[in-house]
XYZ file of C-alpha atoms in Angstrom:
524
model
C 5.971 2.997 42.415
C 3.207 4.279 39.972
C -0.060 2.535 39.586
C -1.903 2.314 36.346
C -5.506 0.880 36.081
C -5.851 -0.874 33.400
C -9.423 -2.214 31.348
C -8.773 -3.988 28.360
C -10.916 -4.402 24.971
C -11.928 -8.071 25.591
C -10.392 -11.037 27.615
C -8.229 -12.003 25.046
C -4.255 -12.023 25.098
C -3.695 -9.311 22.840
C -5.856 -7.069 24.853
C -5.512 -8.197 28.022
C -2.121 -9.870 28.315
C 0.010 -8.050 26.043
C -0.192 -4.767 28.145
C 0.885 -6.747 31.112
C 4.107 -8.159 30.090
C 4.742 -5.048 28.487
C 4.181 -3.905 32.494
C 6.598 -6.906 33.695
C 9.284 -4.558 32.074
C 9.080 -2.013 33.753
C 8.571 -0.279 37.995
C 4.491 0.369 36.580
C 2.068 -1.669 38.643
C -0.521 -2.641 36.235
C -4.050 -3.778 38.327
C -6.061 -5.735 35.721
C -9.851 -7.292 36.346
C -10.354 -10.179 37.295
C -11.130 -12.403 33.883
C -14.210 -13.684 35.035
C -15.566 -9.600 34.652
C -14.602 -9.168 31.073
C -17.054 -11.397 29.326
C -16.244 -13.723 26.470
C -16.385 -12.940 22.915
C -20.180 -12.431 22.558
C -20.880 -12.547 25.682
C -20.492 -8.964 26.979
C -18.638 -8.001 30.047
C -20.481 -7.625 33.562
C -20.263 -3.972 33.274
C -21.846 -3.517 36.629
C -19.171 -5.463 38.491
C -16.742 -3.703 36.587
C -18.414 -0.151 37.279
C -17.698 -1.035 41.121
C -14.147 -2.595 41.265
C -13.404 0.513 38.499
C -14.608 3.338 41.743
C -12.032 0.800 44.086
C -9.359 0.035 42.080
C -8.865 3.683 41.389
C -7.479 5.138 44.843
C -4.052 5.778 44.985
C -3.646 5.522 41.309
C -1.767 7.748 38.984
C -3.599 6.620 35.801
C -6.631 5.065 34.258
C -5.917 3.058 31.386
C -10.295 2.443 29.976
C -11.392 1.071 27.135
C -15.044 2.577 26.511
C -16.208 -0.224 24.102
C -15.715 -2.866 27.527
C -17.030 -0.234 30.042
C -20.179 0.228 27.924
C -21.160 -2.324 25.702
C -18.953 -5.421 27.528
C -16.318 -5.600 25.121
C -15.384 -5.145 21.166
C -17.372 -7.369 19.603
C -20.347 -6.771 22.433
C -20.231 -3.169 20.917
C -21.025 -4.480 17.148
C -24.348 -6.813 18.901
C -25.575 -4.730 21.781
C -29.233 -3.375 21.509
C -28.538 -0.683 24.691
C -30.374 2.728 24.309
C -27.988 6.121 23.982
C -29.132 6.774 27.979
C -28.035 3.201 29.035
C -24.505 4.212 27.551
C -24.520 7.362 28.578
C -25.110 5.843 32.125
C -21.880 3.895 32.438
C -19.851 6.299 30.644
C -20.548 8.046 33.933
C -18.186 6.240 35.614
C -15.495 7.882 34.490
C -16.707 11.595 35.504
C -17.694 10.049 39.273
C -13.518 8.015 39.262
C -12.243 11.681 38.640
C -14.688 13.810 41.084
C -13.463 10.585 43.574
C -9.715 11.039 42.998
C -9.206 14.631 40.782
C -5.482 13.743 40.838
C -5.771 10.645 38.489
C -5.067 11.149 34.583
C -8.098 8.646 32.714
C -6.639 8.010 29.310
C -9.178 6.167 27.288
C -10.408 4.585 24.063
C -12.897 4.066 22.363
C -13.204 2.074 18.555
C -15.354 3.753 15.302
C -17.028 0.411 14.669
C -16.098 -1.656 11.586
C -17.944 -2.736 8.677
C -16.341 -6.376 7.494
C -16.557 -6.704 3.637
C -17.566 -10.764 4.476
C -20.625 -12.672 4.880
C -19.523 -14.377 8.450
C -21.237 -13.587 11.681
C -18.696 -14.775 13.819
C -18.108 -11.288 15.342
C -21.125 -9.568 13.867
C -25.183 -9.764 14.319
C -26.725 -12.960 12.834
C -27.774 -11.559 9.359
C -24.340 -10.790 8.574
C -23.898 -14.422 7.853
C -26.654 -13.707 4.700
C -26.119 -9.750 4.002
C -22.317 -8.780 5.242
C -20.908 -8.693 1.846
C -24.318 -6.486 0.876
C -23.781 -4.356 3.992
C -20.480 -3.513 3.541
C -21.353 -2.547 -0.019
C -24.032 -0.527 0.832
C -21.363 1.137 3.587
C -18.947 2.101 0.548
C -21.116 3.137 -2.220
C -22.763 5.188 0.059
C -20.129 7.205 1.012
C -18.563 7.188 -2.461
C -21.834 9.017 -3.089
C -21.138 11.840 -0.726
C -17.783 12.027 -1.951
C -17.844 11.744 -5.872
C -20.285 11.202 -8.451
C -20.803 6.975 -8.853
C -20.520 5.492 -12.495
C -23.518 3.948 -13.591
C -22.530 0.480 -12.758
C -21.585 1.577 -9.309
C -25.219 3.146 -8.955
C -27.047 -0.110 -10.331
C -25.294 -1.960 -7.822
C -25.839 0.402 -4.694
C -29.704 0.263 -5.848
C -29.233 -3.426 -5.817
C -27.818 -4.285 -2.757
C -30.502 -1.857 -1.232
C -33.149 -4.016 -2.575
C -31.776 -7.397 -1.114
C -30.257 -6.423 2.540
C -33.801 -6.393 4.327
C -34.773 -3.358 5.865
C -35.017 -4.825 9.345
C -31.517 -5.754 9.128
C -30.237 -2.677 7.869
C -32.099 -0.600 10.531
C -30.372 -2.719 13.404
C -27.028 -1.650 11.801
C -27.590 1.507 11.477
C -29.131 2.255 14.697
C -26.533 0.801 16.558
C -23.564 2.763 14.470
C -25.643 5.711 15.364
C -25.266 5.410 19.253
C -22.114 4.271 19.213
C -21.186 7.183 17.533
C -22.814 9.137 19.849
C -21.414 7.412 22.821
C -17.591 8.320 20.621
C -19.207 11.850 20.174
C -19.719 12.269 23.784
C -16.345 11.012 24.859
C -15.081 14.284 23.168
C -16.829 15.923 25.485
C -15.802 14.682 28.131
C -12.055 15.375 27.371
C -13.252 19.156 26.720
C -14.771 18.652 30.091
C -11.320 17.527 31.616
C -12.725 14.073 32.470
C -10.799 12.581 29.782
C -7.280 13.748 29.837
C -6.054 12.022 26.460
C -8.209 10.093 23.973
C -7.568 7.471 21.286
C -10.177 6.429 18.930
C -8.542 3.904 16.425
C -10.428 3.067 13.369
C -11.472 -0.431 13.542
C -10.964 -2.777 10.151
C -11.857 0.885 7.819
C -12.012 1.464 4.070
C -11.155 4.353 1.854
C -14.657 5.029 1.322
C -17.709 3.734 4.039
C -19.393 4.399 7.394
C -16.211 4.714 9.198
C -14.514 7.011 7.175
C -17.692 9.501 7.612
C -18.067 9.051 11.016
C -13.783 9.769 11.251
C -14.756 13.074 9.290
C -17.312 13.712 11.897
C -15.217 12.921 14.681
C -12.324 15.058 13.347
C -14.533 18.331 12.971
C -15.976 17.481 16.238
C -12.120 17.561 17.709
C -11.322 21.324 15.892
C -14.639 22.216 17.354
C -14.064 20.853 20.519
C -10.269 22.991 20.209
C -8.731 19.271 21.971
C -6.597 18.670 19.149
C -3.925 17.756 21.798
C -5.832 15.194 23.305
C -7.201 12.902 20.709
C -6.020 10.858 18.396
C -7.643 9.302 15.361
C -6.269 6.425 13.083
C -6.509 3.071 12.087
C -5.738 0.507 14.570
C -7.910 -1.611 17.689
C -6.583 -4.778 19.439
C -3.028 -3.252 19.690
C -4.423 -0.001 21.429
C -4.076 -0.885 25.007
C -0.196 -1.738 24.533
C 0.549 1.792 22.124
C -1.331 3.788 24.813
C 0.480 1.956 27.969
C 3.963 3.371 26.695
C 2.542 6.541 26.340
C 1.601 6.754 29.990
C 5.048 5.133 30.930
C 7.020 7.672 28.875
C 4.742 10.477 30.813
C 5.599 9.046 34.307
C 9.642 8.289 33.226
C 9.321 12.370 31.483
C 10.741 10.291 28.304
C 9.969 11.060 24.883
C 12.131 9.281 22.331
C 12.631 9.902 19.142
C 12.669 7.107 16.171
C 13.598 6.674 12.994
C 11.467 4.807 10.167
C 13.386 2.479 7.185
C 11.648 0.661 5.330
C 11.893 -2.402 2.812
C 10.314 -1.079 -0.224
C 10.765 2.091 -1.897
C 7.143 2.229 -2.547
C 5.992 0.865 1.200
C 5.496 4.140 2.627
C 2.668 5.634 0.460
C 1.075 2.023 -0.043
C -2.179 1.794 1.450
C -2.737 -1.672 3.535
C -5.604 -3.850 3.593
C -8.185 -2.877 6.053
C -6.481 0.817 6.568
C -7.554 3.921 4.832
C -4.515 5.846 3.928
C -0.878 5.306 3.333
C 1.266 3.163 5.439
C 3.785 5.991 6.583
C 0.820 7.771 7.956
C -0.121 4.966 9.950
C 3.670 4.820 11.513
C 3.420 8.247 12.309
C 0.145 7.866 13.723
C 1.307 4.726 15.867
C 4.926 6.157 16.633
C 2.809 9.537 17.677
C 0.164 7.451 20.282
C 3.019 5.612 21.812
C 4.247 8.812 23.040
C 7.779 8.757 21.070
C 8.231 10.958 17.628
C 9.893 10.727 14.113
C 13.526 11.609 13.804
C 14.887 12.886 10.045
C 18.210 10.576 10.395
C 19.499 7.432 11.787
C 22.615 9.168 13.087
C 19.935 11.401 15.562
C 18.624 8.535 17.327
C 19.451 4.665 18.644
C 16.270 3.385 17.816
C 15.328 1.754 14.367
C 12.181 0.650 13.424
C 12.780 -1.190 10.163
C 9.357 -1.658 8.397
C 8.982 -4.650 6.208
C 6.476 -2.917 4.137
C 3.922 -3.961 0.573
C 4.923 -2.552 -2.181
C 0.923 -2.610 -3.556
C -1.645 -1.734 -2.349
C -4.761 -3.848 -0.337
C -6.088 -5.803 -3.613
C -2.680 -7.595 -3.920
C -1.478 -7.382 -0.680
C -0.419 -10.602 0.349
C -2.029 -12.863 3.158
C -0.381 -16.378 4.174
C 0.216 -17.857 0.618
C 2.814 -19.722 -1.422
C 5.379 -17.078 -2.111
C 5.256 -18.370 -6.150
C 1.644 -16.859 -5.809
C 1.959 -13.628 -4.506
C 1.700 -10.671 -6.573
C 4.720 -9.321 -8.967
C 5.501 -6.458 -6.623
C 7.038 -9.333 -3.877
C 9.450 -9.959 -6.481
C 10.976 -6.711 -7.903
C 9.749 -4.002 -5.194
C 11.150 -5.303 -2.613
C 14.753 -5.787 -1.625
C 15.133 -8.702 1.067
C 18.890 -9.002 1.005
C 19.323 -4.730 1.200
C 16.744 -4.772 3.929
C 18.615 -7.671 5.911
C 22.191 -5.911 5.387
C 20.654 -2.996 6.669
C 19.444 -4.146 10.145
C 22.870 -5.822 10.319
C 24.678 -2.523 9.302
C 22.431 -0.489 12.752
C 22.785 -3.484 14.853
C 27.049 -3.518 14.376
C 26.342 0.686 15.051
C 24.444 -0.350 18.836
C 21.397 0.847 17.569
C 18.169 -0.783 18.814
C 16.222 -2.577 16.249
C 12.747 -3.614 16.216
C 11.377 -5.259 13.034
C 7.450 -4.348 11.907
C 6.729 -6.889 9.860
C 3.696 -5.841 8.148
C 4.305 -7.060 3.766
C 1.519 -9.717 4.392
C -1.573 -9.598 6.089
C -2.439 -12.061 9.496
C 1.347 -12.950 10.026
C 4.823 -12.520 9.578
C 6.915 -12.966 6.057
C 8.514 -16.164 5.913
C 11.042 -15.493 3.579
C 12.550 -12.908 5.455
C 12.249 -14.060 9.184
C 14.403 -17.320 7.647
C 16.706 -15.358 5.505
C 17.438 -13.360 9.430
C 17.538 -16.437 10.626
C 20.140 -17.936 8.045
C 22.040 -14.510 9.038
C 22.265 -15.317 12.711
C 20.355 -11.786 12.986
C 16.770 -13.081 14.947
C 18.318 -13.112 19.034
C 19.668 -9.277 17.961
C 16.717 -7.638 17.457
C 15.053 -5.708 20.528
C 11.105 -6.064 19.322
C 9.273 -7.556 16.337
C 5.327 -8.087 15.695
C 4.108 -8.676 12.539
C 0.465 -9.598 13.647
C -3.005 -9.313 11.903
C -3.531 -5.751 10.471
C -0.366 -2.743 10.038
C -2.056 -1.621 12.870
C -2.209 -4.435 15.283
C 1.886 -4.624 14.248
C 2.844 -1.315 14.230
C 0.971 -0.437 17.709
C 2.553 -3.494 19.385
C 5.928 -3.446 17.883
C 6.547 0.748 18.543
C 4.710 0.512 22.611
C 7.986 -2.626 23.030
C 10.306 -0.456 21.717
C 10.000 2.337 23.682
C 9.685 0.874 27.219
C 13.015 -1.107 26.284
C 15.130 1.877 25.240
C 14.346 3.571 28.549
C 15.945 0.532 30.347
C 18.431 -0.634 27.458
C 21.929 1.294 28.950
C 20.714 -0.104 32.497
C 20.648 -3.754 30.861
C 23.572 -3.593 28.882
C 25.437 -3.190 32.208
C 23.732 -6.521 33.175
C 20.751 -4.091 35.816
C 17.539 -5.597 36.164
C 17.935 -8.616 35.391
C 14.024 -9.692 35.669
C 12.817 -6.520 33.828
C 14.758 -7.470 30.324
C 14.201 -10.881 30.446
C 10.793 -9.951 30.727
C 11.395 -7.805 27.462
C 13.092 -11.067 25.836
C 10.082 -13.463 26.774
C 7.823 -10.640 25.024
C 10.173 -10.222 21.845
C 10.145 -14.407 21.722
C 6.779 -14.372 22.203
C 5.581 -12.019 19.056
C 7.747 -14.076 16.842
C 6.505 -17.176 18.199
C 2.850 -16.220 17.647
C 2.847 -13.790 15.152
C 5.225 -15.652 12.647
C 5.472 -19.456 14.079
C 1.916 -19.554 14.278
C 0.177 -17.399 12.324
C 2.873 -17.932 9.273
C 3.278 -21.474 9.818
C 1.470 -23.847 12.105
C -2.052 -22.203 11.258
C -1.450 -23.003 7.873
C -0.035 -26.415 8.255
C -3.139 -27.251 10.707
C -5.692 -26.291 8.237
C -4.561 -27.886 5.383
C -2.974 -30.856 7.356
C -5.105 -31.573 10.578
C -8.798 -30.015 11.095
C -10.348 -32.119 7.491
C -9.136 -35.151 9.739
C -10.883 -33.809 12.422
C -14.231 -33.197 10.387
C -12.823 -29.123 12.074
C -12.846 -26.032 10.166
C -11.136 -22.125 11.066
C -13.731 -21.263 12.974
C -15.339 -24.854 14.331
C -13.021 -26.467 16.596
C -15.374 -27.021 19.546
C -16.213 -31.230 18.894
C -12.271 -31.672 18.434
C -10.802 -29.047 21.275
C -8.987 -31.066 22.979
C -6.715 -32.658 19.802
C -6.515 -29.649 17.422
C -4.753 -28.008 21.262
C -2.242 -31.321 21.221
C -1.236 -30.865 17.523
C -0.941 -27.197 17.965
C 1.538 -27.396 21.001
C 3.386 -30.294 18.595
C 3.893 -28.494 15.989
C 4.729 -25.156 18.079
C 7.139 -26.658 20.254
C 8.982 -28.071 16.671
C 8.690 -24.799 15.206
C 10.218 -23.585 17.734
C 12.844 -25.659 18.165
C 14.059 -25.123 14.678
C 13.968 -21.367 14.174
C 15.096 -20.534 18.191
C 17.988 -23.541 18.376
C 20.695 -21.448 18.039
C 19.141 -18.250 20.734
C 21.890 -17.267 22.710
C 20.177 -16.045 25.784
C 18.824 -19.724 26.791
C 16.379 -22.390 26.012
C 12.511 -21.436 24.337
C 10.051 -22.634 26.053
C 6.107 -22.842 25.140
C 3.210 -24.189 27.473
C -0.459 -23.492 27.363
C -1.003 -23.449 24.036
C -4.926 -22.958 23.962
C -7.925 -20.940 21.554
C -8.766 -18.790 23.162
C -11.881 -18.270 21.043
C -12.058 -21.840 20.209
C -11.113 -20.890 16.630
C -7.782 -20.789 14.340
C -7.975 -16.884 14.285
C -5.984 -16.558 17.631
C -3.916 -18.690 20.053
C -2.657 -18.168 24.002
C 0.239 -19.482 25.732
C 3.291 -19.056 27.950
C 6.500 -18.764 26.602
C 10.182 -18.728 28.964
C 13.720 -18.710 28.773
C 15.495 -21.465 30.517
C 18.765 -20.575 32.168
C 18.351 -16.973 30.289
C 21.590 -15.423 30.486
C 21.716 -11.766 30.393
C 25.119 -11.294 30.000
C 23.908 -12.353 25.830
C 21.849 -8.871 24.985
């Protein structure tokens, strides 16, 4: 049985959980930390302790699964506050050279984030001033870079000198200094995959922009890749908190010698050269991107292949882009660009052909589209399909939604004939559990809670600390409802959901359990 190592982003689900009931799937034994090493939102990871169960954990295993941001600053958004020196990183990147001198027979795949720059003024996940100067820093970021890039019009120009004037200097100099080691710190992980340290690299682009920081450090990194001639290990695109589960089916289709091929539909004519909100470039690029890091590649037709990702996609691009609003108020595009009833027919048309189906649901931003989870619903179509996400960014969907996909296909002949029993209801509790979070609550019960519940409870998205304890009850209320409703008619058994929790003690996120009772396989 192989053995993958395995350190996450942060302690949350989506880093830390995800990849291990992906794992549940499969023969893989995935060896995690123990929680109590990987920190807690600000509060960075004790990379020392880590360091030393890293050098033990790593005998006898085939692969090392490392995310850089956790092994040197404590975590993702410990990398965006840290004040460490460029030797202090340099010092625990180390471990990674001393895990393969230990054991020369391990692969180290790894990742590491280009750091984002939030177009907000909230320091929930950035320094202090960014409460004051975010909106100003991000500004600064852009017009910037639009300067490299193009000549600014003079309005742009008035503003950039504007924005300089008001962001105090102090401030700006922490941000900068830190984006400069951290990019060092990303500059020197090339290195060490020229060096053979790092056998395959990801370095997803964390919240970018067309124009900013992050797109000239990307450029940087990129030249620093041809330079480096690694062009075979590294990949660059937009993506973060769905990272550890893209680059775990990579490393599973390495060990099972499988590399499958996919092909991409999606539900607007003009989704695939859309650019979404908080992405740089066009949507299809980011599918390739994703379909390319979870080890699996494009196919031209659907007749090549059995796999279907269907790709609920925007038809405009990130100013209209729709988050969790009214349908009646999103923009005109939701309404003649793109074809709900063709899309639905569709999936029904590959799932009557056997094909495998997963749905990434990615028109709106931070959640799933109601209108067509309950016209599949209404079609009896939602206990057919084999994944779904439709979480957050394109990114965090695509990522999570592709890495599902894969793993399942390799195993989907050998559970049709009713094998492995544990292994795809594993795969079923994951598929429940995306729709259950990333449509149920981030679609639904979020909403309802903040318009309904937290004024009650003097509570607001991000300050639910006073009222823990009753904004948990109403959430696992109104989740257990919700999910009563949309999964009464599930074919493979009862949904169950337990847990429910913040993880982060705000509205952004939520944890829990989900299981089948008395699954029945025999219902694929």
């Amino acid at each position: 049985m192989a053995k993958v190592v395995y350190v996450p982003l942060d302690e949350r689900p989506c880093n830390e959980g995800f990849p291990r009931q992906l794992a549940r799937m499969t023969d893989v034994t995935l060896v995690v930390p123990d929680r109590s090493m990987l920190g807690n939102k600000k509060r960075p990871a004790n990379t020392t302790a880590l360091r030393e169960w890293l050098l033990e954990a790593a005998e006898g295993a085939d692969y090392l699964l490392v995310s850089i941001d956790l092994l040197v600053y404590g975590g993702i958004v410990p990398s965006r506050l840290h004040h460490l020196s460029l030797k202090e990183c340099l010092r625990r990147l180390a471990v990674l050279g001393e895990v393969k001198r230990h054991y020369p027979g391990i692969k180290i795949h790894a990742f590491n984030l280009i750091m984002r720059v939030p177009n907000n003024n909230k320091d929930e996940e950035e320094p202090d001033y960014y409460k004051f100067h975010g909106g100003q820093i991000f500004k600064y970021s852009y017009l910037t870079d639009k300067a490299e890039q193009e000549v600014l019009t003079p309005a742009e120009q008035r503003e950039l000198e504007e924005v300089t004037r008001f962001i105090p200097k102090a401030d700006l100099g922490d941000f900068l200094e830190r984006r400069a080691v951290n990019q060092q710190v990303n500059q020197h992980a090339l290195t060490l995959v020229r060096e053979g340290v790092i056998d395959h690299l990801v370095v997803p682009l964390d919240d970018n922009s067309q124009y900013g920081f992050s797109r000239a450090e990307q450029q940087m990194m990129v030249c620093r890749v041809e330079a480096l001639n690694v062009l075979d290990k590294v990949l660059i695109y937009p993506g973060a908190d769905e990272v550890g589960c893209t680059m775990f089916a990579r490393i599973f289709g390495e060990l099972k010698q499988y590399k499958p091929e996919i092909f991409v539909r999606y539900s607007s004519t003009l989704g695939p050269r859309i650019k979404p909100k908080y992405e740089d470039r066009s949507l299809n690029e980011s599918v390739k991107s994703q379909i390319t890091a979870a080890g699996a590649v494009l196919t031209d037709h659907s007749a090549e292949t059995d796999l279907v990702l269907l790709v609920h996609s925007p038809a405009v691009d990130q100013a209209g882009m729709a988050e969790q609003i009214p349908f009646q108020e999103r923009h005109r595009t939701y309404f003649s660009e793109i074809h709900y009833r063709e899309f639905a027919e569709a999936m029904e048309a590959y799932l009557r052909k056997g094909k495998l189906v997963a749905l990434g649901d990615v028109a709106t931003c931070n959640g799933g589209d109601p209108v067509l989870i309950n016209l599949l619903q209404q079609k009896g179509q939602l206990d057919q399909l084999t994944s779904y996400a439709g979480w957050n960014t394109s990114g965090n969907t695509l990522g999570t939604v592709v890495a599902h996909l894969v793993i399942a296909s390799y195993y989907a002949s050998r559970w049709a004939q009713g094998e492995l029993a544990k292994a795809y209801e594993a795969s079923r509790v994951f598929y429940y559990h995306r729709l259950a979070e990333d449509f149920l609550y981030q679609s639904l019960v979020r909403q309802d809670m903040l318009a309904n519940d937290l004024p009650g409870l003097n509570a607001s998205y991000y300050v639910l600390e006073h009222c823990l304890g009753q904004a948990e009850a109403i959430l696992a209320e109104k989740m257990n409802r919700a999910a009563a409703h949309y999964f009464a008619d599930i074919k493979e058994g009862r949904i169950r959901l337990s847990g429910l929790h913040f993880p982060w003690r705000r509205m952004f996120e939520v944890g829990f359990e989900l299981t089948i009772e008395g699954f029945d396989a025999l219902h694929t």
